C-alpha cells in the first residue's frame, strides 16, 4: 500500500508556534467574545479585498443566511443560483424561507452559465447568488448587467475563492455583499468553523452586525427583527488574522502545485481544469474529469488513496430538495459533470515528493484502464 501525507496537519506543524501563540494571546486578553481579534480581523480581511466593511460570523453557511436577510430576502422570494455547489449554498436560501432557482453551469469551467439567468428571473426573484466555484470567479460583467437591468442585488458565494481575481477585481468585491467560509480545508482556513461577510454598503454592514448578535444593537435590546447567535469566535479570528498575512503565499504555492499537475498529467486522458478568461485561479480544489471516474477512484483505493468528489450529487437531485420539482435531466451539464469529476490532492502544504508519488500512482492507474 502506498502512503501519502497531505492535509492541514503538515501546515499546522509548520505554523504551530504561531497558532499556539494566537490561542494563548486570546486566553490572556480577557476578551473571549467579539473582542479585538474579531474587530481586527474584520478590518484586515475587508481591507485585503478593498472593501470597507467586514463582519465575522460563526460559519460560511450562516454568512449566506445573514447576508440574504440583510439584503431583504425572505419567505416567498426566489434566489437564482446553481446546483453544482456544496449543499450549504442552497440550505442557506431555504433557511430564510426563499426558494432556490437553478441555472446550469458551463461544461468548460463548471461555473454558472450566466446566459441562462435572464430567462430564470420572475417577479419573485430577489437576489442573484453566483458561486465562485473551485477557486475561480463566475463571469461577472454580464451578470452585473443583468442585475442592474432588473434591480437585483448580487450576493457572491466566495467560500472557495479566497484571493481569486476576475479581470483584476477581487472575488467578493463585485457584488452587494459576499459570503466566505473559513472551514479548515479552505484556502484561508481556521482551526474550526468560521465565516465572514464583506460589503461596501454601510447599511448592509449595520444590519449584519445586528443579525449576528440576536438583532441587538445594545446589550439585551433587540431593536428590529430578531437575529441569531452567529458570532465569529475570538480564538479563530486571531488565528485567521495571522494566517491572512500568509494568504498570498498559500495562493502562490497552490498555483505551483496546479502547474506541476498540468505538466505531469497532460495527455493522461484526464480533462484538466480550464481557467476562464480574465480569471486568476486559486485552486481551492484541483478538479479533473474522466468518463470512467468511478473505475479510477476504485483503482486508486487499492493504493490506499481516497479522493474527494465535489460534488457527486447535484443539489437538485438530492432527496432533501425533491420538493423543488427538478427532475432528472433538468440541468444536463451539471448532471453529466457529477458522474465524471473528482479532485486531486490540493493543499498549500502538499510536499513535492508526495505530489510526485501520487502522480505516479495516478498515471499508472490511468494507463491500466
Short mmCIF file of C-alpha atoms in Angstrom, two decimals:
data_model
loop_
_atom_site.label_atom_id
_atom_site.label_comp_id
_atom_site.label_asym_id
_atom_site.label_seq_id
_atom_site.Cartn_x
_atom_site.Cartn_y
_atom_site.Cartn_z
CA UNK A 1 0.00 0.00 0.00
CA UNK A 2 1.25 3.49 -0.83
CA UNK A 3 1.16 6.02 1.99
CA UNK A 4 0.71 9.72 1.31
CA UNK A 5 0.83 12.74 3.59
CA UNK A 6 -1.46 15.65 2.86
CA UNK A 7 -3.98 17.79 4.69
CA UNK A 8 -3.80 20.55 7.24
CA UNK A 9 -1.62 18.62 9.73
CA UNK A 10 1.61 19.41 7.90
CA UNK A 11 0.61 23.07 7.71
CA UNK A 12 -0.05 23.01 11.45
CA UNK A 13 3.39 21.58 12.14
CA UNK A 14 4.95 24.37 10.07
CA UNK A 15 2.92 27.10 11.79
CA UNK A 16 2.39 25.51 15.21
CA UNK A 17 4.27 28.08 17.28
CA UNK A 18 2.32 30.99 15.79
CA UNK A 19 -1.04 29.19 16.10
CA UNK A 20 -0.45 28.33 19.75
CA UNK A 21 0.72 31.86 20.45
CA UNK A 22 -2.51 33.16 18.88
CA UNK A 23 -4.58 30.96 21.19
CA UNK A 24 -2.57 31.96 24.24
CA UNK A 25 -2.81 35.66 23.41
CA UNK A 26 -6.61 35.48 23.28
CA UNK A 27 -6.88 33.50 26.52
CA UNK A 28 -4.65 36.01 28.27
CA UNK A 29 -6.55 39.01 26.89
CA UNK A 30 -9.66 38.52 28.99
CA UNK A 31 -11.83 39.10 25.89
CA UNK A 32 -13.25 35.85 24.54
CA UNK A 33 -16.29 37.06 22.54
CA UNK A 34 -16.38 39.90 19.98
CA UNK A 35 -13.10 41.33 21.21
CA UNK A 36 -10.12 42.96 19.48
CA UNK A 37 -9.17 39.90 17.46
CA UNK A 38 -12.57 39.76 15.72
CA UNK A 39 -12.56 43.50 15.15
CA UNK A 40 -9.01 43.44 13.81
CA UNK A 41 -9.66 40.51 11.52
CA UNK A 42 -12.84 42.09 10.15
CA UNK A 43 -10.96 45.25 9.22
CA UNK A 44 -7.96 43.43 7.77
CA UNK A 45 -9.98 40.89 5.79
CA UNK A 46 -12.22 43.58 4.30
CA UNK A 47 -9.15 45.69 3.56
CA UNK A 48 -7.48 42.79 1.76
CA UNK A 49 -10.44 42.82 -0.64
CA UNK A 50 -10.55 46.61 -0.98
CA UNK A 51 -13.96 46.73 0.70
CA UNK A 52 -14.76 48.98 3.71
CA UNK A 53 -16.84 46.60 5.83
CA UNK A 54 -16.39 43.06 7.13
CA UNK A 55 -18.49 41.12 9.63
CA UNK A 56 -17.20 37.90 11.19
CA UNK A 57 -19.74 35.14 11.74
CA UNK A 58 -19.72 31.58 13.01
CA UNK A 59 -19.60 29.67 9.70
CA UNK A 60 -19.91 30.03 5.96
CA UNK A 61 -23.50 28.82 5.79
CA UNK A 62 -24.69 31.47 8.22
CA UNK A 63 -22.64 34.03 6.32
CA UNK A 64 -25.01 33.40 3.40
CA UNK A 65 -28.08 33.28 5.66
CA UNK A 66 -27.30 36.60 7.32
CA UNK A 67 -26.29 38.23 4.05
CA UNK A 68 -29.56 37.18 2.41
CA UNK A 69 -31.52 38.59 5.34
CA UNK A 70 -29.52 41.81 5.26
CA UNK A 71 -30.38 42.10 1.56
CA UNK A 72 -34.09 41.74 2.38
CA UNK A 73 -34.55 38.18 1.08
CA UNK A 74 -37.21 36.15 2.87
CA UNK A 75 -40.30 34.00 2.59
CA UNK A 76 -41.85 33.87 -0.85
CA UNK A 77 -38.78 35.21 -2.63
CA UNK A 78 -36.63 33.43 -5.20
CA UNK A 79 -32.83 33.33 -5.38
CA UNK A 80 -31.12 32.25 -8.60
CA UNK A 81 -28.03 30.09 -8.15
CA UNK A 82 -26.51 26.78 -9.32
CA UNK A 83 -26.93 23.16 -8.33
CA UNK A 84 -23.26 22.31 -8.88
CA UNK A 85 -22.25 23.59 -5.46
CA UNK A 86 -21.96 22.45 -1.88
CA UNK A 87 -25.40 21.94 -0.36
CA UNK A 88 -24.90 24.75 2.23
CA UNK A 89 -25.33 27.36 -0.53
CA UNK A 90 -28.86 26.13 -1.08
CA UNK A 91 -29.55 25.24 2.55
CA UNK A 92 -28.94 28.90 3.39
CA UNK A 93 -31.51 30.04 0.81
CA UNK A 94 -34.04 27.63 2.29
CA UNK A 95 -33.21 28.82 5.82
CA UNK A 96 -34.51 32.33 5.10
CA UNK A 97 -37.71 30.94 3.60
CA UNK A 98 -36.79 31.67 -0.01
CA UNK A 99 -36.87 29.29 -2.98
CA UNK A 100 -33.69 28.41 -4.87
CA UNK A 101 -33.99 28.60 -8.65
CA UNK A 102 -31.23 26.77 -10.53
CA UNK A 103 -29.48 27.52 -13.77
CA UNK A 104 -26.97 25.16 -15.35
CA UNK A 105 -23.20 25.54 -15.46
CA UNK A 106 -20.75 25.76 -18.33
CA UNK A 107 -19.13 22.47 -19.25
CA UNK A 108 -15.72 24.00 -19.89
CA UNK A 109 -15.18 25.52 -16.43
CA UNK A 110 -18.12 24.28 -14.28
CA UNK A 111 -19.18 27.84 -13.44
CA UNK A 112 -22.66 29.41 -13.57
CA UNK A 113 -23.94 29.81 -17.13
CA UNK A 114 -24.85 33.47 -16.91
CA UNK A 115 -26.59 33.24 -20.28
CA UNK A 116 -29.42 31.32 -18.60
CA UNK A 117 -30.08 33.87 -15.86
CA UNK A 118 -32.43 36.27 -17.60
CA UNK A 119 -34.93 33.58 -18.57
CA UNK A 120 -34.99 32.36 -14.94
CA UNK A 121 -35.95 35.75 -13.49
CA UNK A 122 -39.55 36.14 -12.32
CA UNK A 123 -41.44 38.76 -10.35
CA UNK A 124 -40.45 36.85 -7.20
CA UNK A 125 -36.70 36.96 -7.90
CA UNK A 126 -34.97 38.89 -5.12
CA UNK A 127 -31.27 38.04 -5.45
CA UNK A 128 -28.65 36.53 -7.76
CA UNK A 129 -26.21 34.19 -6.00
CA UNK A 130 -23.21 33.22 -8.15
CA UNK A 131 -20.85 30.60 -6.70
CA UNK A 132 -17.18 31.24 -7.43
CA UNK A 133 -16.50 27.54 -7.61
CA UNK A 134 -13.32 25.54 -7.09
CA UNK A 135 -11.18 28.67 -6.91
CA UNK A 136 -12.23 30.90 -9.80
CA UNK A 137 -14.89 33.50 -10.50
CA UNK A 138 -18.14 33.46 -12.42
CA UNK A 139 -18.25 35.75 -15.49
CA UNK A 140 -19.35 38.83 -13.60
CA UNK A 141 -19.70 41.59 -16.21
CA UNK A 142 -22.81 40.14 -17.91
CA UNK A 143 -24.20 39.10 -14.54
CA UNK A 144 -23.78 42.64 -13.21
CA UNK A 145 -25.52 44.00 -16.31
CA UNK A 146 -28.47 41.67 -15.76
CA UNK A 147 -28.63 42.60 -12.08
CA UNK A 148 -28.65 46.30 -12.95
CA UNK A 149 -31.40 45.90 -15.56
CA UNK A 150 -33.66 44.10 -13.09
CA UNK A 151 -32.70 45.97 -9.92
CA UNK A 152 -31.39 42.83 -8.20
CA UNK A 153 -28.55 42.57 -5.69
CA UNK A 154 -25.72 40.10 -6.22
CA UNK A 155 -24.53 38.02 -3.29
CA UNK A 156 -21.22 36.33 -4.11
CA UNK A 157 -20.57 32.90 -2.59
CA UNK A 158 -16.80 33.09 -2.07
CA UNK A 159 -16.37 30.04 0.16
CA UNK A 160 -14.00 28.52 -2.41
CA UNK A 161 -12.36 31.61 -3.87
CA UNK A 162 -10.30 33.42 -1.24
CA UNK A 163 -7.87 35.62 -3.15
CA UNK A 164 -9.21 34.84 -6.63
CA UNK A 165 -9.40 37.70 -9.13
CA UNK A 166 -11.59 38.37 -12.16
CA UNK A 167 -10.26 40.90 -14.66
CA UNK A 168 -8.23 42.35 -11.81
CA UNK A 169 -11.13 42.57 -9.37
CA UNK A 170 -11.05 40.53 -6.20
CA UNK A 171 -13.67 37.85 -5.60
CA UNK A 172 -16.01 39.32 -3.01
CA UNK A 173 -15.65 42.91 -4.19
CA UNK A 174 -18.08 42.76 -7.11
CA UNK A 175 -21.49 42.21 -5.53
CA UNK A 176 -23.67 43.95 -2.98
CA UNK A 177 -22.21 41.54 -0.43
CA UNK A 178 -20.03 38.44 -0.38
CA UNK A 179 -20.03 35.43 1.94
CA UNK A 180 -16.91 33.49 2.95
CA UNK A 181 -16.25 30.26 4.82
CA UNK A 182 -13.13 29.58 6.88
CA UNK A 183 -13.70 25.86 7.29
CA UNK A 184 -10.29 24.23 7.96
CA UNK A 185 -9.79 22.97 4.40
CA UNK A 186 -10.44 26.34 2.77
CA UNK A 187 -7.68 28.38 1.14
CA UNK A 188 -7.82 30.56 4.25
CA UNK A 189 -8.91 28.07 6.88
CA UNK A 190 -9.49 28.35 10.61
CA UNK A 191 -8.98 25.58 13.17
CA UNK A 192 -12.72 25.05 13.44
CA UNK A 193 -15.70 26.78 11.85
CA UNK A 194 -15.80 30.43 10.89
CA UNK A 195 -17.18 32.75 8.26
CA UNK A 196 -17.48 36.38 7.21
CA UNK A 197 -19.49 38.73 5.03
CA UNK A 198 -17.89 41.72 3.35
CA UNK A 199 -19.73 44.64 1.78
CA UNK A 200 -19.28 48.20 0.60
CA UNK A 201 -22.77 49.10 1.84
CA UNK A 202 -22.85 50.69 5.30
CA UNK A 203 -26.50 49.75 5.86
CA UNK A 204 -25.88 46.11 4.97
CA UNK A 205 -22.94 46.15 7.38
CA UNK A 206 -25.09 47.56 10.19
CA UNK A 207 -27.85 45.03 9.56
CA UNK A 208 -25.34 42.16 9.55
CA UNK A 209 -23.91 43.23 12.89
CA UNK A 210 -27.36 43.21 14.45
CA UNK A 211 -28.36 39.93 12.85
CA UNK A 212 -25.28 38.05 14.08
CA UNK A 213 -25.98 39.28 17.64
CA UNK A 214 -29.64 38.34 18.19
CA UNK A 215 -30.83 41.52 16.44
CA UNK A 216 -29.34 43.67 19.20
CA UNK A 217 -27.53 46.96 18.96
CA UNK A 218 -27.30 47.41 22.70
CA UNK A 219 -26.91 44.52 25.12
CA UNK A 220 -30.26 42.83 25.87
CA UNK A 221 -32.22 45.07 23.47
CA UNK A 222 -33.43 43.72 20.13
CA UNK A 223 -34.03 46.83 18.07
CA UNK A 224 -35.69 45.46 14.93
CA UNK A 225 -36.19 41.90 13.74
CA UNK A 226 -34.72 39.09 15.89
CA UNK A 227 -31.42 37.70 14.68
CA UNK A 228 -29.10 34.85 15.59
CA UNK A 229 -26.18 33.96 17.79
CA UNK A 230 -23.72 33.80 14.89
CA UNK A 231 -20.54 35.41 16.15
CA UNK A 232 -17.04 34.57 14.93
CA UNK A 233 -15.03 33.09 17.79
CA UNK A 234 -12.25 35.30 19.13
CA UNK A 235 -9.68 32.48 19.02
CA UNK A 236 -10.47 31.63 15.41
CA UNK A 237 -10.35 35.32 14.50
CA UNK A 238 -6.85 35.70 15.95
CA UNK A 239 -5.64 32.60 14.09
CA UNK A 240 -7.19 33.92 10.87
CA UNK A 241 -5.56 37.33 11.34
CA UNK A 242 -2.17 35.67 11.40
CA UNK A 243 -2.91 33.32 8.53
CA UNK A 244 -4.25 36.22 6.42
CA UNK A 245 -0.71 37.60 6.32
CA UNK A 246 0.36 34.32 4.72
CA UNK A 247 -2.56 34.05 2.29
CA UNK A 248 -0.66 35.27 -0.76
CA UNK A 249 1.99 32.67 -0.03
CA UNK A 250 -0.65 29.94 0.18
CA UNK A 251 -2.01 31.08 -3.20
CA UNK A 252 1.40 31.01 -4.83
CA UNK A 253 2.02 27.50 -3.54
CA UNK A 254 -1.36 26.24 -4.78
CA UNK A 255 -0.62 27.62 -8.23
CA UNK A 256 2.75 25.87 -8.22
CA UNK A 257 1.06 22.58 -7.35
CA UNK A 258 -1.54 23.12 -10.09
CA UNK A 259 1.20 23.84 -12.64
CA UNK A 260 3.00 20.61 -11.70
CA UNK A 261 -0.24 18.66 -12.16
CA UNK A 262 -0.89 20.31 -15.51
CA UNK A 263 2.56 19.42 -16.81
CA UNK A 264 2.61 15.86 -15.47
CA UNK A 265 -0.95 14.94 -16.47
CA UNK A 266 -1.04 16.43 -19.95
CA UNK A 267 -2.12 13.66 -22.32
CA UNK A 268 -3.13 11.34 -19.48
CA UNK A 269 -6.77 11.10 -20.53
CA UNK A 270 -7.96 13.40 -17.78
CA UNK A 271 -9.75 16.64 -18.57
CA UNK A 272 -7.72 19.18 -16.62
CA UNK A 273 -9.09 22.44 -15.14
CA UNK A 274 -9.71 25.28 -17.58
CA UNK A 275 -9.11 28.82 -16.38
CA UNK A 276 -11.86 31.11 -17.62
CA UNK A 277 -10.83 34.25 -19.50
CA UNK A 278 -9.81 37.04 -17.13
CA UNK A 279 -9.60 34.77 -14.09
CA UNK A 280 -6.75 34.24 -11.66
CA UNK A 281 -7.48 30.77 -10.27
CA UNK A 282 -6.57 29.94 -6.65
CA UNK A 283 -7.20 26.17 -6.91
CA UNK A 284 -9.18 25.59 -3.76
CA UNK A 285 -9.59 22.16 -5.30
CA UNK A 286 -7.98 20.76 -8.44
CA UNK A 287 -10.96 19.22 -10.22
CA UNK A 288 -10.42 16.87 -13.15
CA UNK A 289 -12.76 14.75 -15.27
CA UNK A 290 -12.71 11.24 -16.65
CA UNK A 291 -15.56 9.28 -18.31
CA UNK A 292 -14.64 6.26 -16.12
CA UNK A 293 -14.31 8.27 -12.94
CA UNK A 294 -15.63 5.56 -10.64
CA UNK A 295 -13.19 2.99 -12.04
CA UNK A 296 -10.32 5.42 -11.49
CA UNK A 297 -11.34 6.04 -7.89
CA UNK A 298 -11.79 2.33 -7.20
CA UNK A 299 -8.32 1.55 -8.55
CA UNK A 300 -6.78 4.36 -6.51
CA UNK A 301 -8.35 2.95 -3.35
CA UNK A 302 -6.34 -0.22 -3.92
CA UNK A 303 -3.29 2.01 -3.42
CA UNK A 304 -4.73 3.45 -0.20
CA UNK A 305 -5.69 6.68 -1.96
CA UNK A 306 -9.19 8.04 -1.36
CA UNK A 307 -10.07 11.15 -3.34
CA UNK A 308 -12.96 13.55 -2.95
CA UNK A 309 -15.72 14.24 -5.47
CA UNK A 310 -17.01 17.80 -5.43
CA UNK A 311 -19.89 17.08 -5.92
CA UNK A 312 -21.27 13.58 -6.62
CA UNK A 313 -24.92 14.54 -6.14
CA UNK A 314 -26.12 17.83 -7.62
CA UNK A 315 -28.28 19.64 -5.12
CA UNK A 316 -31.41 19.48 -7.28
CA UNK A 317 -31.19 15.65 -7.34
CA UNK A 318 -30.90 15.24 -3.58
CA UNK A 319 -33.88 13.87 -1.66
CA UNK A 320 -33.94 16.83 0.70
CA UNK A 321 -34.65 19.15 -2.24
CA UNK A 322 -37.12 16.94 -4.11
CA UNK A 323 -39.88 19.41 -3.23
CA UNK A 324 -38.32 21.91 -5.66
CA UNK A 325 -39.54 19.71 -8.52
CA UNK A 326 -36.42 19.40 -10.63
CA UNK A 327 -36.50 16.08 -12.43
CA UNK A 328 -33.62 14.16 -13.96
CA UNK A 329 -32.32 15.99 -17.00
CA UNK A 330 -33.33 19.42 -15.76
CA UNK A 331 -29.70 20.56 -15.60
CA UNK A 332 -27.90 18.32 -18.09
CA UNK A 333 -24.39 19.76 -17.81
CA UNK A 334 -24.46 19.68 -14.02
CA UNK A 335 -25.70 16.09 -14.07
CA UNK A 336 -23.08 14.99 -16.59
CA UNK A 337 -20.27 16.54 -14.57
CA UNK A 338 -21.44 14.82 -11.39
CA UNK A 339 -20.55 11.46 -12.94
CA UNK A 340 -17.10 12.47 -14.18
CA UNK A 341 -15.44 14.96 -11.83
CA UNK A 342 -13.09 14.28 -8.94
CA UNK A 343 -10.50 16.26 -7.02
CA UNK A 344 -6.77 15.66 -6.78
CA UNK A 345 -4.89 16.43 -3.54
CA UNK A 346 -4.50 20.20 -3.22
CA UNK A 347 -3.11 21.81 -0.08
CA UNK A 348 -0.53 24.57 0.16
CA UNK A 349 1.40 22.23 2.44
CA UNK A 350 1.46 19.35 -0.07
CA UNK A 351 5.13 18.34 -0.35
CA UNK A 352 6.58 17.94 -3.87
CA UNK A 353 7.69 14.39 -3.11
CA UNK A 354 4.17 13.41 -2.03
CA UNK A 355 2.68 15.03 -5.11
CA UNK A 356 5.17 13.16 -7.30
CA UNK A 357 4.31 9.83 -5.65
CA UNK A 358 0.62 10.46 -6.11
CA UNK A 359 1.03 11.47 -9.75
CA UNK A 360 2.99 8.28 -10.46
CA UNK A 361 0.23 6.14 -8.96
CA UNK A 362 -2.48 8.04 -10.81
CA UNK A 363 -0.71 7.73 -14.16
CA UNK A 364 -0.25 4.01 -13.58
CA UNK A 365 -3.97 3.62 -12.79
CA UNK A 366 -4.99 5.59 -15.89
CA UNK A 367 -2.67 3.56 -18.10
CA UNK A 368 -4.26 0.31 -16.90
CA UNK A 369 -7.88 1.27 -17.59
#
